[in-house]
Structures are given as C-alpha cells and as structure tokens.
GROMACS .gro file of C-alpha atoms in nm:
model
  185
    1MET     CA    1  -2.467  -3.589   3.345
    2LEU     CA    2  -2.290  -3.887   3.421
    3GLY     CA    3  -2.073  -3.734   3.698
    4ILE     CA    4  -2.433  -3.661   3.872
    5PHE     CA    5  -2.533  -3.995   3.811
    6ALA     CA    6  -2.172  -4.129   3.985
    7THR     CA    7  -2.262  -3.901   4.276
    8ALA     CA    8  -2.629  -4.041   4.309
    9ALA     CA    9  -2.503  -4.381   4.276
   10VAL     CA   10  -2.273  -4.376   4.602
   11ALA     CA   11  -2.599  -4.441   4.801
   12GLY     CA   12  -2.688  -4.739   4.571
   13PRO     CA   13  -2.593  -5.076   4.498
   14GLY     CA   14  -2.232  -5.117   4.347
   15ALA     CA   15  -1.880  -5.216   4.450
   16PHE     CA   16  -1.702  -4.957   4.670
   17ASN     CA   17  -1.423  -4.959   4.402
   18ASP     CA   18  -1.665  -4.866   4.121
   19LYS     CA   19  -1.827  -4.594   4.350
   20ALA     CA   20  -1.482  -4.483   4.443
   21ALA     CA   21  -1.361  -4.451   4.065
   22ALA     CA   22  -1.656  -4.274   3.953
   23LEU     CA   23  -1.705  -4.005   4.243
   24ASN     CA   24  -1.330  -3.941   4.199
   25GLY     CA   25  -1.356  -3.897   3.827
   26ALA     CA   26  -1.653  -3.684   3.870
   27MET     CA   27  -1.416  -3.457   4.089
   28LEU     CA   28  -1.136  -3.462   3.879
   29GLN     CA   29  -1.388  -3.379   3.573
   30MET     CA   30  -1.493  -3.063   3.786
   31PHE     CA   31  -1.157  -2.943   3.806
   32ASN     CA   32  -1.087  -3.029   3.457
   33HIS     CA   33  -1.368  -2.873   3.314
   34GLY     CA   34  -1.257  -2.529   3.476
   35ILE     CA   35  -0.934  -2.546   3.298
   36SER     CA   36  -1.090  -2.660   2.976
   37SER     CA   37  -1.352  -2.421   2.984
   38ALA     CA   38  -1.156  -2.120   3.094
   39ALA     CA   39  -0.912  -2.188   2.799
   40LEU     CA   40  -1.207  -2.218   2.545
   41PHE     CA   41  -1.371  -1.892   2.676
   42PHE     CA   42  -1.023  -1.704   2.655
   43MET     CA   43  -0.994  -1.817   2.293
   44VAL     CA   44  -1.318  -1.661   2.214
   45GLY     CA   45  -1.216  -1.357   2.407
   46CYS     CA   46  -0.905  -1.321   2.205
   47ILE     CA   47  -1.064  -1.365   1.855
   48TYR     CA   48  -1.369  -1.154   1.955
   49GLU     CA   49  -1.115  -0.858   2.072
   50ARG     CA   50  -0.988  -0.856   1.727
   51THR     CA   51  -1.295  -0.897   1.530
   52HIS     CA   52  -1.613  -0.812   1.736
   53THR     CA   53  -1.802  -1.088   1.622
   54ARG     CA   54  -1.886  -1.427   1.758
   55ASN     CA   55  -2.058  -1.580   1.459
   56LEU     CA   56  -1.871  -1.878   1.335
   57ALA     CA   57  -1.992  -1.832   0.974
   58ASP     CA   58  -1.778  -1.492   0.970
   59TYR     CA   59  -1.468  -1.695   1.057
   60GLY     CA   60  -1.257  -1.946   0.845
   61GLY     CA   61  -0.893  -1.990   0.753
   62LEU     CA   62  -0.753  -1.857   1.075
   63ARG     CA   63  -0.502  -2.132   1.100
   64LYS     CA   64  -0.318  -1.984   0.828
   65ILE     CA   65  -0.359  -1.622   0.945
   66MET     CA   66  -0.306  -1.712   1.321
   67PRO     CA   67  -0.142  -2.031   1.358
   68ILE     CA   68  -0.067  -2.004   1.733
   69TYR     CA   69  -0.425  -1.923   1.819
   70ALA     CA   70  -0.515  -2.236   1.613
   71GLY     CA   71  -0.281  -2.448   1.777
   72VAL     CA   72  -0.401  -2.339   2.137
   73LEU     CA   73  -0.755  -2.364   2.042
   74GLY     CA   74  -0.701  -2.694   1.891
   75ILE     CA   75  -0.545  -2.818   2.233
   76SER     CA   76  -0.800  -2.681   2.431
   77MET     CA   77  -1.089  -2.814   2.219
   78PHE     CA   78  -0.936  -3.165   2.250
   79SER     CA   79  -0.892  -3.135   2.606
   80SER     CA   80  -1.256  -3.053   2.637
   81LEU     CA   81  -1.317  -3.358   2.413
   82GLY     CA   82  -1.135  -3.571   2.661
   83LEU     CA   83  -0.838  -3.682   2.420
   84PRO     CA   84  -0.602  -3.940   2.598
   85GLY     CA   85  -0.299  -3.744   2.719
   86LEU     CA   86  -0.489  -3.412   2.813
   87ASN     CA   87  -0.682  -3.340   3.159
   88GLY     CA   88  -1.029  -3.464   3.016
   89PHE     CA   89  -0.943  -3.801   2.960
   90VAL     CA   90  -0.857  -3.937   3.284
   91GLY     CA   91  -1.185  -3.793   3.473
   92GLU     CA   92  -1.402  -3.919   3.198
   93PHE     CA   93  -1.238  -4.243   3.189
   94MET     CA   94  -1.271  -4.302   3.580
   95ILE     CA   95  -1.654  -4.214   3.557
   96PHE     CA   96  -1.715  -4.437   3.290
   97LYS     CA   97  -1.487  -4.731   3.449
   98GLY     CA   98  -1.702  -4.667   3.757
   99VAL     CA   99  -2.069  -4.622   3.625
  100PHE     CA  100  -2.047  -4.907   3.366
  101PRO     CA  101  -2.085  -5.165   3.641
  102ILE     CA  102  -2.352  -4.974   3.830
  103SER     CA  103  -2.562  -4.899   3.553
  104VAL     CA  104  -2.486  -4.983   3.198
  105PHE     CA  105  -2.807  -4.803   3.084
  106TRP     CA  106  -2.698  -4.468   3.193
  107ALA     CA  107  -2.337  -4.497   3.125
  108SER     CA  108  -2.448  -4.593   2.754
  109LEU     CA  109  -2.704  -4.315   2.732
  110SER     CA  110  -2.424  -4.044   2.832
  111THR     CA  111  -2.205  -4.163   2.539
  112ILE     CA  112  -2.453  -3.958   2.350
  113GLY     CA  113  -2.354  -3.647   2.484
  114LEU     CA  114  -1.973  -3.750   2.419
  115VAL     CA  115  -2.076  -3.754   2.045
  116VAL     CA  116  -2.294  -3.471   2.024
  117THR     CA  117  -1.977  -3.263   2.179
  118GLY     CA  118  -1.728  -3.395   1.970
  119ILE     CA  119  -1.950  -3.310   1.662
  120PHE     CA  120  -1.999  -2.980   1.796
  121LEU     CA  121  -1.638  -2.905   1.880
  122LEU     CA  122  -1.493  -3.050   1.577
  123SER     CA  123  -1.721  -2.851   1.324
  124MET     CA  124  -1.663  -2.542   1.524
  125MET     CA  125  -1.273  -2.606   1.478
  126GLN     CA  126  -1.335  -2.681   1.108
  127LYS     CA  127  -1.538  -2.363   1.053
  128VAL     CA  128  -1.291  -2.129   1.253
  129CYS     CA  129  -0.983  -2.246   1.159
  130PHE     CA  130  -0.989  -2.478   0.831
  131GLU     CA  131  -1.268  -2.368   0.577
  132GLY     CA  132  -1.184  -2.093   0.313
  133PRO     CA  133  -1.026  -1.804   0.460
  134ASN     CA  134  -1.229  -1.492   0.501
  135PRO     CA  135  -1.053  -1.199   0.323
  136LYS     CA  136  -1.180  -0.952   0.586
  137TRP     CA  137  -0.951  -1.132   0.838
  138LYS     CA  138  -0.632  -1.135   0.629
  139ASP     CA  139  -0.486  -0.854   0.858
  140LEU     CA  140  -0.552  -1.014   1.208
  141SER     CA  141  -0.259  -1.050   1.465
  142ASP     CA  142  -0.173  -1.384   1.595
  143LEU     CA  143  -0.187  -1.400   1.995
  144THR     CA  144   0.018  -1.164   2.181
  145GLY     CA  145   0.300  -1.252   2.438
  146ARG     CA  146   0.055  -1.202   2.723
  147GLU     CA  147  -0.205  -1.427   2.563
  148ILE     CA  148   0.053  -1.706   2.477
  149PHE     CA  149   0.165  -1.698   2.846
  150ILE     CA  150  -0.192  -1.718   2.951
  151GLY     CA  151  -0.265  -1.984   2.710
  152ALA     CA  152   0.059  -2.200   2.796
  153CYS     CA  153  -0.020  -2.163   3.162
  154LEU     CA  154  -0.374  -2.351   3.088
  155MET     CA  155  -0.236  -2.578   2.860
  156PHE     CA  156   0.059  -2.679   3.112
  157PHE     CA  157  -0.253  -2.789   3.349
  158MET     CA  158  -0.425  -2.976   3.055
  159PHE     CA  159  -0.109  -3.180   2.985
  160TRP     CA  160   0.005  -3.202   3.337
  161LEU     CA  161  -0.330  -3.342   3.461
  162GLY     CA  162  -0.363  -3.572   3.138
  163ILE     CA  163  -0.025  -3.739   3.226
  164TYR     CA  164  -0.001  -3.751   3.592
  165PRO     CA  165  -0.354  -3.657   3.779
  166ALA     CA  166  -0.244  -3.843   4.086
  167PRO     CA  167  -0.183  -3.538   4.287
  168LEU     CA  168  -0.529  -3.409   4.246
  169ILE     CA  169  -0.711  -3.770   4.267
  170ASN     CA  170  -0.498  -3.835   4.590
  171GLY     CA  171  -0.627  -3.493   4.744
  172THR     CA  172  -0.997  -3.581   4.666
  173ASN     CA  173  -0.971  -3.965   4.762
  174THR     CA  174  -1.017  -3.938   5.128
  175ALA     CA  175  -1.331  -3.711   5.089
  176VAL     CA  176  -1.467  -3.970   4.838
  177VAL     CA  177  -1.412  -4.255   5.078
  178GLY     CA  178  -1.557  -4.055   5.354
  179LEU     CA  179  -1.864  -4.006   5.124
  180ILE     CA  180  -1.901  -4.356   5.023
  181ASN     CA  181  -1.880  -4.483   5.374
  182LEU     CA  182  -2.139  -4.220   5.501
  183PHE     CA  183  -2.400  -4.257   5.231
  184GLY     CA  184  -2.337  -4.603   5.109
  185LYS     CA  185  -2.438  -4.798   5.430
   0.00000   0.00000   0.00000
C-alpha cells in the first residue's frame, strides 16, 4: 500500500530525495517480494506434497520432525516481515524514510499492515512449527537435497539483498530519477 502511495507521491509535493528514496524502496520491495513470496509458496508446496493438506490446524511440531524445513520457513517468513539483515528490511525502510516526510498520515496508517502481517506470519509459524506435534506426521521426511538447494538459492538472495542491496538500487535509480523529473514538475 505504501509503495503505491510512494509512486503516486512522485507528482506531488515533497523533497526530491524523499521521493527518490520512497520510489527506489518501492522498486526494491517489488523484487524482494518476489523472492520472499516464492520461498513461502515453495515451503507450502514442500509440506503439501508430503501431507496433502493446507489446513494449519493439522500441523504442529514440525520443527522437531523437519528442522531444515522449519529453518528455511523461518528465514523466509522473517524476510517477508522485513527483519533487518534480510531483503525485506531495506525496501521497507527506504519507503518509510521517503514517505514519512511527504505524508505522515499514510505512513502511519500503513504501519497497521506491518503489524497485521507480523501477527499472521508469526502465528502461522507458531502453529506449523512450535505447537504440540501431530502424531500423524511423525514419519515425515525433511527437505530433500533438491529442495534444500532451491531454498538455499532463495535464501542467498534474501541475505545478499539484505546486506548489500546497492547493485539493485543503483540499477533502478536512473529510472527513478527520470520518473521524478518527468512527473515531479
């Protein structure tokens, strides 16, 4: 929601640097969302392939049964939440840094979305990995080598863009500056 506002704010009032930060953050967040969402959907697919259910109430205790799965799921979930050091943080921070000076109201309102997302994802992790184990799943196998490789590739980008997002930001900044100059006049 805030990324859409950041894009719309390009034509409105505000300092050039604030607009650039917000729009660069929105573009980075689109890329990051693709990585985090791909990882989360991949994790759903891995567990669905083994259990043939998507009902969260059917799970529980998978951290003890499938520790590698729980680790990749946890990193993917925290990436989606915007934990510092992972890819989701940088884009969200840039968006908020740019939008707060432009519109405190919309920036403040959008924090509700962050809180709701956090509650949802943390409760999902609690139900799937940390509640009492469901005896039905005691023989589930952990991730295969192929699944670990795919998860590792996705996590590489989560950590890389969380620690060093400059190559992607530098790649989008020229377009962002051009958009601001075009629509900001």
